[in-house]
Short mmCIF file of C-alpha atoms and ligand atoms in Angstrom, two decimals:
data_model
loop_
_atom_site.label_atom_id
_atom_site.label_comp_id
_atom_site.label_asym_id
_atom_site.label_seq_id
_atom_site.Cartn_x
_atom_site.Cartn_y
_atom_site.Cartn_z
CA UNK A 1051 183.31 35.58 109.00
CA UNK A 1052 187.03 35.38 108.24
CA UNK A 1053 186.22 36.09 104.64
CA UNK A 1054 184.25 39.22 105.56
CA UNK A 1055 187.08 40.37 107.78
CA UNK A 1056 189.57 39.92 104.97
CA UNK A 1057 187.36 41.98 102.67
CA UNK A 1058 187.28 44.73 105.30
CA UNK A 1059 191.02 44.65 105.84
CA UNK A 1060 191.61 44.72 102.12
CA UNK A 1061 189.32 47.73 101.74
CA UNK A 1062 191.00 49.58 104.60
CA UNK A 1063 194.43 49.16 103.09
CA UNK A 1064 193.36 50.17 99.59
CA UNK A 1065 195.09 53.34 98.40
CA UNK A 1066 192.35 55.90 97.75
CA UNK A 1067 188.89 56.21 99.30
CA UNK A 1068 186.71 53.42 98.03
CA UNK A 1069 183.12 53.97 96.98
CA UNK A 1070 181.12 51.31 98.68
CA UNK A 1071 177.80 52.42 97.23
CA UNK A 1072 175.15 51.11 99.54
CA UNK A 1073 177.19 48.09 100.57
CA UNK A 1074 177.16 47.36 104.27
CA UNK A 1075 180.15 46.42 106.31
CA UNK A 1076 180.07 43.00 107.98
CA UNK A 1077 180.95 42.72 111.71
CA UNK A 1078 184.65 43.26 112.43
CA UNK A 1079 184.80 40.70 115.26
CA UNK A 1080 183.07 37.46 116.11
CA UNK A 1081 182.03 38.73 119.55
CA UNK A 1082 178.72 40.65 119.34
CA UNK A 1083 178.86 44.28 120.44
CA UNK A 1084 177.75 45.31 123.92
CA UNK A 1085 175.39 48.32 123.89
CA UNK A 1086 176.16 49.30 127.49
CA UNK A 1087 179.88 49.47 126.77
CA UNK A 1088 179.07 51.26 123.49
CA UNK A 1089 177.17 53.99 125.36
CA UNK A 1090 180.19 54.58 127.60
CA UNK A 1091 182.56 54.63 124.62
CA UNK A 1092 180.64 57.30 122.69
CA UNK A 1093 180.85 59.59 125.76
CA UNK A 1094 184.58 59.03 126.28
CA UNK A 1095 186.34 62.35 125.66
CA UNK A 1096 189.63 60.48 125.27
CA UNK A 1097 188.19 58.86 122.15
CA UNK A 1098 186.96 61.82 120.08
CA UNK A 1099 183.48 61.64 121.62
CA UNK A 1100 180.59 61.60 119.14
CA UNK A 1101 179.02 64.30 121.38
CA UNK A 1102 181.60 66.78 120.08
CA UNK A 1103 179.50 66.96 116.93
CA UNK A 1104 176.20 65.14 117.51
CA UNK A 1105 173.27 65.55 119.87
CA UNK A 1106 172.44 62.15 121.38
CA UNK A 1107 169.78 60.97 123.83
CA UNK A 1108 172.30 60.98 126.71
CA UNK A 1109 170.66 63.41 129.10
CA UNK A 1110 173.38 63.35 131.78
CA UNK A 1111 175.81 65.06 129.37
CA UNK A 1112 175.28 68.84 129.40
CA UNK A 1113 176.95 69.74 126.10
CA UNK A 1114 176.02 68.22 122.77
CA UNK A 1115 177.38 69.24 119.37
CA UNK A 1116 175.34 70.57 116.48
CA UNK A 1117 177.69 69.84 113.57
CA UNK A 1118 176.34 66.47 112.48
CA UNK A 1119 172.66 65.39 112.50
CA UNK A 1120 171.12 64.39 115.86
CA UNK A 1121 171.46 60.62 116.39
CA UNK A 1122 168.17 59.99 118.18
CA UNK A 1123 166.27 57.44 116.08
CA UNK A 1124 169.36 56.46 114.07
CA UNK A 1125 168.74 52.79 114.91
CA UNK A 1126 165.56 53.06 112.82
CA UNK A 1127 167.09 55.05 109.99
CA UNK A 1128 170.19 52.94 109.39
CA UNK A 1129 171.16 49.28 109.55
CA UNK A 1130 174.05 48.04 111.68
CA UNK A 1131 176.06 47.42 108.50
CA UNK A 1132 175.60 51.03 107.37
CA UNK A 1133 176.46 52.40 110.80
CA UNK A 1134 179.58 50.24 110.98
CA UNK A 1135 180.72 51.35 107.54
CA UNK A 1136 180.33 55.02 108.49
CA UNK A 1137 182.12 54.71 111.82
CA UNK A 1138 185.03 52.75 110.37
CA UNK A 1139 185.70 55.40 107.71
CA UNK A 1140 183.06 57.94 106.63
CA UNK A 1141 185.32 59.34 103.89
CA UNK A 1142 184.22 56.29 101.92
CA UNK A 1143 180.76 57.91 101.78
CA UNK A 1144 181.97 61.49 101.39
CA UNK A 1145 185.68 62.27 101.01
CA UNK A 1146 185.10 65.80 102.35
CA UNK A 1147 183.26 64.86 105.57
CA UNK A 1148 184.45 66.35 108.86
CA UNK A 1149 183.49 63.18 110.73
CA UNK A 1150 186.66 61.30 111.80
CA UNK A 1151 187.39 57.76 110.68
CA UNK A 1152 187.29 55.77 113.91
CA UNK A 1153 188.95 52.62 112.65
CA UNK A 1154 191.58 53.73 110.17
CA UNK A 1155 195.29 54.41 110.53
CA UNK A 1156 196.70 55.06 107.08
CA UNK A 1157 196.66 58.16 104.91
CA UNK A 1158 196.79 60.54 107.93
CA UNK A 1159 199.18 63.51 108.23
CA UNK A 1160 201.42 64.37 111.24
CA UNK A 1161 199.53 62.27 113.78
CA UNK A 1162 200.77 62.91 117.34
CA UNK A 1163 203.37 60.35 118.30
CA UNK A 1164 201.32 58.66 121.00
CA UNK A 1165 198.40 58.01 118.64
CA UNK A 1166 200.39 56.97 115.57
CA UNK A 1167 199.42 53.59 114.13
CA UNK A 1168 196.45 53.38 116.53
CA UNK A 1169 192.85 53.73 115.34
CA UNK A 1170 190.53 55.75 117.60
CA UNK A 1171 188.37 52.65 118.20
CA UNK A 1172 189.50 49.03 118.25
CA UNK A 1173 187.45 46.58 116.18
CA UNK A 1174 185.57 45.49 119.31
CA UNK A 1175 184.83 49.09 120.28
CA UNK A 1176 183.34 49.68 116.81
CA UNK A 1177 181.06 46.70 117.43
CA UNK A 1178 180.05 48.01 120.87
CA UNK A 1179 179.20 51.44 119.46
CA UNK A 1180 177.20 49.95 116.57
CA UNK A 1181 175.27 47.80 119.06
CA UNK A 1182 174.49 50.91 121.14
CA UNK A 1183 173.39 52.98 118.13
CA UNK A 1184 171.07 50.15 117.05
CA UNK A 1185 169.16 50.65 120.34
CA UNK A 1186 168.40 54.32 119.48
CA UNK A 1187 165.05 53.69 117.88
CA UNK A 1188 163.02 56.51 119.50
CA UNK A 1189 162.97 59.89 117.81
CA UNK A 1190 163.60 62.23 120.69
CA UNK A 1191 162.96 65.85 119.73
CA UNK A 1192 166.26 67.65 120.22
CA UNK A 1193 166.78 71.40 120.11
CA UNK A 1194 168.10 72.60 116.75
CA UNK A 1195 171.68 73.91 116.79
CA UNK A 1196 172.01 77.68 117.07
CA UNK A 1197 172.55 78.72 113.49
CA UNK A 1198 172.32 82.51 113.66
CA UNK A 1199 176.06 82.77 113.19
CA UNK A 1200 176.31 80.13 110.47
CA UNK A 1201 177.25 82.22 107.50
CA UNK A 1202 180.12 82.55 105.14
CA UNK A 1203 181.50 85.61 103.45
CA UNK A 1204 182.34 88.51 105.72
CA UNK A 1205 185.11 88.19 108.28
CA UNK A 1206 183.80 88.13 111.85
CA UNK A 1207 185.76 88.53 115.03
CA UNK A 1208 185.85 85.76 117.64
CA UNK A 1209 184.12 88.37 119.85
CA UNK A 1210 180.89 87.86 117.86
CA UNK A 1211 180.80 84.21 118.92
CA UNK A 1212 181.35 84.81 122.65
CA UNK A 1213 178.78 84.13 125.33
CA UNK A 1214 177.40 87.25 126.99
CA UNK A 1215 179.41 86.95 130.20
CA UNK A 1216 182.77 86.55 128.46
CA UNK A 1217 181.94 89.40 126.14
CA UNK A 1218 181.10 91.72 129.03
CA UNK A 1219 184.41 90.78 130.61
CA UNK A 1220 186.25 91.71 127.43
CA UNK A 1221 184.42 94.98 126.85
CA UNK A 1222 185.05 96.40 130.31
CA UNK A 1223 188.65 97.53 130.77
CA UNK A 1224 188.26 97.32 134.55
CA UNK A 1225 187.14 93.69 134.42
CA UNK A 1226 189.13 92.43 131.42
CA UNK A 1227 191.82 90.19 132.98
CA UNK A 1228 194.05 90.85 129.96
CA UNK A 1229 194.42 94.48 131.11
CA UNK A 1230 196.81 93.35 133.85
CA UNK A 1231 199.14 92.13 131.12
CA UNK A 1232 198.77 95.40 129.21
CA UNK A 1233 199.73 97.36 132.34
CA UNK A 1234 202.68 95.12 132.92
CA UNK A 1235 203.67 95.63 129.27
CA UNK A 1236 203.60 99.38 129.80
CA UNK A 1237 205.96 99.00 132.76
CA UNK A 1238 208.35 96.91 130.66
CA UNK A 1239 208.21 99.54 127.89
CA UNK A 1240 209.24 102.25 130.33
CA UNK A 1241 211.84 100.25 132.27
CA UNK A 1242 215.58 100.77 131.70
CA UNK A 1243 217.27 97.47 130.93
CA UNK A 1244 220.45 96.22 129.23
CA UNK A 1245 224.01 97.45 128.74
CA UNK A 1246 223.01 100.57 126.77
CA UNK A 1247 221.10 101.88 129.80
CA UNK A 1248 217.96 102.57 127.73
CA UNK A 1249 214.27 101.79 127.83
CA UNK A 1250 211.96 101.51 124.83
CA UNK A 1251 210.54 104.84 125.98
CA UNK A 1252 213.97 106.46 125.64
CA UNK A 1253 213.58 106.24 121.85
CA UNK A 1254 209.83 105.88 121.23
CA UNK A 1255 206.79 107.76 122.39
CA UNK A 1256 203.94 105.33 123.10
CA UNK A 1257 201.85 107.06 120.42
CA UNK A 1258 204.47 106.13 117.80
CA UNK A 1259 203.63 102.49 118.38
CA UNK A 1260 200.19 103.00 116.82
CA UNK A 1261 200.02 100.95 113.62
CA UNK A 1262 203.15 98.88 114.27
CA UNK A 1263 201.21 95.68 115.05
CA UNK A 1264 199.18 95.95 111.82
CA UNK A 1265 202.28 95.24 109.71
CA UNK A 1266 203.30 91.89 111.29
CA UNK A 1267 204.23 89.23 110.36
CA UNK A 1268 206.39 90.73 107.62
CA UNK A 1269 209.29 89.53 105.52
CA UNK A 1270 212.66 90.40 107.05
CA UNK A 1271 215.53 90.40 104.56
CA UNK A 1272 218.16 89.96 107.27
CA UNK A 1273 216.51 86.73 108.46
CA UNK A 1274 215.53 85.62 104.98
CA UNK A 1275 212.10 84.79 106.38
CA UNK A 1276 209.11 86.14 108.26
CA UNK A 1277 209.36 88.00 111.55
CA UNK A 1278 206.40 88.48 113.91
CA UNK A 1279 205.82 91.15 116.55
CA UNK A 1280 207.39 89.27 119.51
CA UNK A 1281 210.55 88.55 117.50
CA UNK A 1282 210.70 92.19 116.35
CA UNK A 1283 210.40 93.43 119.95
CA UNK A 1284 213.19 91.12 121.09
CA UNK A 1285 215.35 92.32 118.20
CA UNK A 1286 214.84 95.89 119.53
CA UNK A 1287 215.95 94.80 122.97
CA UNK A 1288 219.04 93.11 121.65
CA UNK A 1289 220.21 95.64 119.06
CA UNK A 1290 219.08 98.97 120.54
CA UNK A 1291 219.19 98.27 124.30
CA UNK A 1292 221.82 95.52 124.39
CA UNK A 1293 219.43 93.66 126.70
CA UNK A 1294 218.70 89.95 126.89
CA UNK A 1295 215.77 88.82 124.75
CA UNK A 1296 212.56 88.15 126.68
CA UNK A 1297 211.96 84.98 124.63
CA UNK A 1298 208.61 83.72 123.42
CA UNK A 1299 205.50 82.51 125.22
CA UNK A 1300 206.40 83.92 128.61
CA UNK A 1301 204.49 86.45 130.68
CA UNK A 1302 206.81 89.36 129.97
CA UNK A 1303 206.73 88.95 126.20
CA UNK A 1304 202.98 88.38 126.15
CA UNK A 1305 202.60 91.54 128.26
CA UNK A 1306 204.88 93.69 126.10
CA UNK A 1307 203.34 92.46 122.84
CA UNK A 1308 199.81 92.98 124.24
CA UNK A 1309 200.78 96.55 125.20
CA UNK A 1310 202.24 97.27 121.73
CA UNK A 1311 199.37 95.55 119.85
CA UNK A 1312 196.77 97.45 121.89
CA UNK A 1313 198.16 100.72 120.57
CA UNK A 1314 196.75 99.62 117.17
CA UNK A 1315 193.24 98.91 118.47
CA UNK A 1316 190.63 99.96 115.93
CA UNK A 1317 193.06 99.75 112.99
CA UNK A 1318 192.80 97.04 110.34
CA UNK A 1319 195.83 94.94 109.47
CA UNK A 1320 197.92 95.80 106.45
CA UNK A 1321 200.35 92.93 105.93
CA UNK A 1322 202.37 92.60 102.74
CA UNK A 1323 201.81 89.32 100.92
CA UNK A 1324 203.59 89.91 97.62
CA UNK A 1325 207.28 90.05 96.74
CA UNK A 1326 209.44 87.89 98.99
CA UNK A 1327 206.48 87.33 101.37
CA UNK A 1328 204.41 85.60 98.71
CA UNK A 1329 205.84 82.09 99.03
CA UNK A 1330 205.31 82.26 102.82
CA UNK A 1331 201.76 83.49 102.32
CA UNK A 1332 200.98 80.59 99.98
CA UNK A 1333 202.54 78.13 102.45
CA UNK A 1334 200.32 79.56 105.20
CA UNK A 1335 197.21 79.19 103.10
CA UNK A 1336 198.14 75.59 102.23
CA UNK A 1337 198.73 74.86 105.93
CA UNK A 1338 195.25 76.17 106.75
CA UNK A 1339 193.68 73.89 104.15
CA UNK A 1340 195.64 70.68 104.85
CA UNK A 1341 193.95 67.93 106.82
CA UNK A 1342 196.06 66.63 109.70
CA UNK A 1343 196.13 64.52 112.83
CA UNK A 1344 194.22 61.43 113.86
CA UNK A 1345 190.98 63.40 113.40
CA UNK A 1346 192.08 64.25 109.87
CA UNK A 1347 190.65 67.79 109.84
CA UNK A 1348 191.97 71.01 108.35
CA UNK A 1349 191.74 74.41 110.01
CA UNK A 1350 189.45 75.48 107.15
CA UNK A 1351 186.98 72.64 107.76
CA UNK A 1352 186.19 74.06 111.19
CA UNK A 1353 186.92 77.77 110.89
CA UNK A 1354 185.62 78.41 107.35
CA UNK A 1355 182.89 75.83 106.91
CA UNK A 1356 181.60 75.37 110.46
CA UNK A 1357 181.89 78.83 112.02
CA UNK A 1358 178.83 79.26 114.23
CA UNK A 1359 178.27 75.54 114.81
CA UNK A 1360 178.45 73.95 118.26
CA UNK A 1361 181.48 71.83 119.02
CA UNK A 1362 180.31 70.45 122.32
CA UNK A 1363 180.31 73.45 124.69
CA UNK A 1364 182.24 75.72 122.30
CA UNK A 1365 180.85 77.76 119.46
CA UNK A 1366 183.33 77.54 116.61
CA UNK A 1367 184.43 80.98 115.45
CA UNK A 1368 186.24 81.86 112.25
CA UNK A 1369 189.60 81.44 114.01
CA UNK A 1370 190.51 85.10 113.50
CA UNK A 1371 193.46 86.69 115.27
CA UNK A 1372 192.21 90.25 115.82
CA UNK A 1373 192.09 89.79 119.61
CA UNK A 1374 195.63 88.42 120.12
CA UNK A 1375 197.34 88.19 122.50
CA UNK A 1376 194.15 87.07 124.24
CA UNK A 1377 193.42 86.24 127.85
CA UNK A 1378 192.19 82.64 127.84
CA UNK A 1379 190.00 81.90 130.86
CA UNK A 1380 190.58 78.14 130.51
CA UNK A 1381 194.33 78.70 130.89
CA UNK A 1382 194.04 81.61 133.35
CA UNK A 1383 196.73 83.33 131.32
CA UNK A 1384 197.53 85.30 128.22
CA UNK A 1385 197.95 83.33 125.01
CA UNK A 1386 199.66 84.05 121.73
CA UNK A 1387 198.43 83.12 118.27
CA UNK A 1388 201.08 80.41 118.03
CA UNK A 1389 200.00 78.82 121.31
CA UNK A 1390 196.43 78.79 120.00
CA UNK A 1391 197.54 77.17 116.73
CA UNK A 1392 199.35 74.48 118.73
CA UNK A 1393 196.23 73.93 120.87
CA UNK A 1394 194.03 73.44 117.79
CA UNK A 1395 196.67 71.14 116.27
CA UNK A 1396 196.89 69.01 119.41
CA UNK A 1397 193.10 68.86 119.68
CA UNK A 1398 193.15 67.15 116.27
CA UNK A 1399 195.84 64.84 117.65
CA UNK A 1400 198.29 66.31 115.21
CA UNK A 1401 201.93 67.02 116.02
CA UNK A 1402 202.08 70.80 116.74
CA UNK A 1403 204.93 73.06 115.56
CA UNK A 1404 207.04 75.27 117.81
CA UNK A 1405 206.10 78.84 118.60
CA UNK A 1406 208.02 81.01 116.12
CA UNK A 1407 208.46 78.16 113.62
CA UNK A 1408 208.40 79.08 109.90
CA UNK A 1409 205.18 77.06 109.55
CA UNK A 1410 203.30 79.05 112.21
CA UNK A 1411 204.71 82.37 110.97
CA UNK A 1412 203.40 81.56 107.48
CA UNK A 1413 200.05 80.49 108.94
CA UNK A 1414 199.82 83.73 110.90
CA UNK A 1415 200.57 85.80 107.78
CA UNK A 1416 197.75 84.03 105.97
CA UNK A 1417 195.36 84.60 108.92
CA UNK A 1418 196.35 88.27 109.20
CA UNK A 1419 195.47 88.71 105.53
CA UNK A 1420 192.30 86.61 105.78
CA UNK A 1421 191.03 88.83 108.62
CA UNK A 1422 192.39 92.07 107.15
CA UNK A 1423 189.04 93.90 107.38
CA UNK A 1424 188.75 93.32 111.16
CA UNK A 1425 189.96 96.06 113.48
CA UNK A 1426 192.54 94.94 116.02
CA UNK A 1427 190.88 94.53 119.46
CA UNK A 1428 193.49 93.57 122.08
CA UNK A 1429 193.31 92.01 124.62
CA UNK A 1430 190.53 89.63 123.58
CA UNK A 1431 188.99 87.44 126.29
CA UNK A 1432 188.14 83.88 125.35
CA UNK A 1433 186.76 80.83 127.08
C1 HEC B 1140 183.96 66.24 114.01
C2 HEC B 1140 182.54 66.02 113.96
C3 HEC B 1140 181.96 64.60 114.07
C4 HEC B 1140 182.25 63.64 115.01
C5 HEC B 1140 183.26 63.70 116.13
C6 HEC B 1140 181.35 62.54 114.72
N1 HEC B 1140 180.56 62.84 113.65
FE1 HEC B 1140 179.08 61.64 112.86
N2 HEC B 1140 178.70 63.05 111.43
C7 HEC B 1140 179.31 64.28 111.35
C8 HEC B 1140 178.75 65.01 110.21
C9 HEC B 1140 179.13 66.41 109.76
C10 HEC B 1140 177.78 64.16 109.63
C11 HEC B 1140 176.89 64.47 108.40
C12 HEC B 1140 177.29 63.65 107.19
C13 HEC B 1140 178.76 63.80 106.82
O1 HEC B 1140 179.27 64.93 106.68
O2 HEC B 1140 179.44 62.77 106.74
C14 HEC B 1140 177.78 62.94 110.44
C15 HEC B 1140 176.94 61.86 110.20
C16 HEC B 1140 176.81 60.77 111.03
C17 HEC B 1140 175.83 59.72 110.86
C18 HEC B 1140 174.76 59.65 109.80
C19 HEC B 1140 173.55 60.31 110.40
C20 HEC B 1140 172.36 60.38 109.50
O3 HEC B 1140 171.29 60.73 110.04
O4 HEC B 1140 172.51 60.15 108.30
C21 HEC B 1140 176.03 58.83 111.88
C22 HEC B 1140 175.27 57.57 112.14
C23 HEC B 1140 177.12 59.33 112.67
N3 HEC B 1140 177.56 60.51 112.12
C24 HEC B 1140 177.59 58.71 113.79
C25 HEC B 1140 178.67 59.16 114.55
C26 HEC B 1140 179.19 58.45 115.67
C27 HEC B 1140 178.64 57.16 116.22
C28 HEC B 1140 180.25 59.18 116.14
C29 HEC B 1140 181.20 58.83 117.27
C30 HEC B 1140 181.74 57.47 117.18
C31 HEC B 1140 180.37 60.35 115.29
N4 HEC B 1140 179.39 60.30 114.35
C32 HEC B 1140 181.32 61.35 115.45
C33 HEC B 1140 180.31 64.78 112.18
C34 HEC B 1140 180.90 64.09 113.23
C1 HEC B 1141 218.07 103.34 120.77
C2 HEC B 1141 216.73 103.65 120.35
C3 HEC B 1141 215.72 102.55 120.37
C4 HEC B 1141 215.36 101.76 121.43
C5 HEC B 1141 215.94 101.70 122.82
C6 HEC B 1141 214.24 100.97 120.96
N1 HEC B 1141 213.95 101.26 119.69
FE1 HEC B 1141 212.43 100.52 118.57
N2 HEC B 1141 213.13 101.41 116.95
C7 HEC B 1141 214.18 102.30 116.91
C8 HEC B 1141 214.45 102.69 115.54
C9 HEC B 1141 215.53 103.65 115.06
C10 HEC B 1141 213.52 102.00 114.72
C11 HEC B 1141 213.38 102.03 113.21
C12 HEC B 1141 213.84 100.71 112.59
C13 HEC B 1141 215.25 100.29 112.99
O1 HEC B 1141 216.14 101.10 113.05
O2 HEC B 1141 215.42 99.07 113.27
C14 HEC B 1141 212.70 101.23 115.65
C15 HEC B 1141 211.63 100.42 115.28
C16 HEC B 1141 210.73 99.86 116.16
C17 HEC B 1141 209.52 99.21 115.79
C18 HEC B 1141 209.00 98.96 114.39
C19 HEC B 1141 208.02 100.03 114.05
C20 HEC B 1141 207.16 99.65 112.88
O3 HEC B 1141 206.42 100.53 112.45
O4 HEC B 1141 207.17 98.49 112.43
C21 HEC B 1141 208.91 98.82 116.95
C22 HEC B 1141 207.56 98.08 117.10
C23 HEC B 1141 209.76 99.20 118.02
N3 HEC B 1141 210.85 99.82 117.52
C24 HEC B 1141 209.51 98.95 119.36
C25 HEC B 1141 210.46 99.06 120.36
C26 HEC B 1141 210.32 98.52 121.67
C27 HEC B 1141 209.08 97.80 122.21
C28 HEC B 1141 211.47 98.79 122.33
C29 HEC B 1141 211.87 98.33 123.73
C30 HEC B 1141 211.91 96.87 123.89
C31 HEC B 1141 212.32 99.55 121.43
N4 HEC B 1141 211.67 99.67 120.23
C32 HEC B 1141 213.56 100.05 121.76
C33 HEC B 1141 214.88 102.76 118.00
C34 HEC B 1141 214.84 102.20 119.27
C1 HEC B 1142 187.62 70.59 115.19
C2 HEC B 1142 187.49 71.98 114.84
C3 HEC B 1142 188.75 72.84 114.81
C4 HEC B 1142 189.81 72.74 113.96
C5 HEC B 1142 190.01 71.71 112.86
C6 HEC B 1142 190.69 73.84 114.28
N1 HEC B 1142 190.18 74.59 115.29
FE1 HEC B 1142 190.83 76.41 115.89
N2 HEC B 1142 189.38 76.47 117.32
C7 HEC B 1142 188.42 75.51 117.51
C8 HEC B 1142 187.64 75.85 118.68
C9 HEC B 1142 186.48 75.05 119.25
C10 HEC B 1142 188.17 77.07 119.18
C11 HEC B 1142 187.70 77.86 120.42
C12 HEC B 1142 186.47 78.62 120.06
C13 HEC B 1142 186.68 79.50 118.87
O1 HEC B 1142 187.21 80.61 119.03
O2 HEC B 1142 186.46 79.04 117.73
C14 HEC B 1142 189.24 77.45 118.25
C15 HEC B 1142 189.95 78.64 118.35
C16 HEC B 1142 190.88 79.06 117.42
C17 HEC B 1142 191.49 80.39 117.39
C18 HEC B 1142 191.16 81.55 118.33
C19 HEC B 1142 190.10 82.43 117.77
C20 HEC B 1142 189.74 83.59 118.68
O3 HEC B 1142 189.00 84.48 118.24
O4 HEC B 1142 190.20 83.61 119.82
C21 HEC B 1142 192.39 80.40 116.37
C22 HEC B 1142 193.27 81.55 115.94
C23 HEC B 1142 192.34 79.08 115.76
N3 HEC B 1142 191.41 78.31 116.41
C24 HEC B 1142 193.14 78.67 114.72
C25 HEC B 1142 193.13 77.38 114.19
C26 HEC B 1142 194.08 76.90 113.23
C27 HEC B 1142 195.22 77.73 112.66
C28 HEC B 1142 193.76 75.61 112.94
C29 HEC B 1142 194.49 74.63 112.05
C30 HEC B 1142 195.81 74.27 112.52
C31 HEC B 1142 192.58 75.29 113.72
N4 HEC B 1142 192.25 76.37 114.48
C32 HEC B 1142 191.89 74.09 113.65
C33 HEC B 1142 188.18 74.42 116.71
C34 HEC B 1142 189.00 74.00 115.67
#
């Protein structure tokens, strides 16, 4: 027993992924697993529930994922040793898998502080889950995952992945809750503010704003870095109106940027990615492709490879930004691209970056280019 445990510990601390072939992993603890506890653990949303990605014969849960194979009958198809090996660290079987390693702590990037050094499952929890999976010996027919949207190639808006009700909300200007923000943005555009006694409208006709949003983020020589639309609008307030900046991620800025971005609806983006912007563009692309957090997933693993698949109740989209700022029903508020990036980062239990950080500006430049064929459609409505 001790010997087996030492072998396991040695394997876990080895530098690269180890190829275990068909070797099974011996029990991690001397106490046998408890299937009843295991069933509760796999449902626990605080522990990266297996249901995020797998359908399981747990009928009281309404939402099951369709990313991994259904687990009904898995107790017949795999031995406890094989199940344990996969749950502890599936990258040993396939270094590119999206399935998290449930009992591993090393080799992870930017794990959120409160999860650092902690595996998702303790050794005993691994045993409980293995014991539960071993009881799943009946093949229950489960509905296949909706795959109509599973395709790669062409860019597709998040709108294409919406449920009918949310889509109807977005498409009707009278119902779209984001239109309140747009109206408020129009008021801010026309309101005199600041020491110069001017409004935006004193210098710009609304129609002149058409196309402005398509060019952001762009390189700004004065800053020696990228500037996005909210920062550009605040720069206008400060330099032209001598007014206080609105700041980021507050209702007024989200409203003003939604109003300005909406003037470009129907236009494709045309960001510049060469010259001084190139290094930022490459950094953004690298960010998108880097695995991070306790779940050890990259943006690309979900939004390139799994677009169209079911992540519990959500359908994963391509993570495009054509609808931003969006109205997010879950938050009952408008949301910027950077807030969405931070949400996806935190969902992976990765340390997010600040809104307006060089990392998120670079990421946004990459996403603007990646979705460059999509017409801007603001304000998007999302779940
Ligand atoms: C983020 C998505 C994700 C999560 C969460 C996840 N898995 Fe998986 N799982 C997969 C994918 C994808 C596969 C297919 C093989 C691969 O890519 O490794 C898989 C394969 C498996 C297999 C092999 C199935 C077969 O028929 O060969 C088992 C067993 C399994 N997962 C169990 C679990 C358990 C138990 C949990 C929770 C403790 C879990 N998975 C959580 C994505 C996930
Ligand atoms: C005093 C006149 C003046 C005021 C007030 C002013 N702007 Fe400007 N704005 C300009 C000028 C001039 C430019 C051209 C670039 C420059 O000089 O910085 C510009 C550029 C812009 C651009 C960039 C256009 C593009 O194609 O990229 C946007 C967007 C913009 N302004 C929006 C606003 C908004 C929103 C406000 C109110 C918060 C505002 N401006 C207030 C004069 C003004
Ligand atoms: C585990 C899978 C997963 C990973 C990894 C992930 N996301 Fe997401 N993301 C989602 C889900 C689920 C949603 C909400 C539904 C949808 O629009 O896809 C979402 C939404 C988004 C949206 C909004 C799309 C829209 O049309 O409203 C953006 C943008 C986004 N993600 C960017 C990112 C970025 C950038 C990363 C990397 C830091 C990332 N995501 C990592 C699952 C993921």
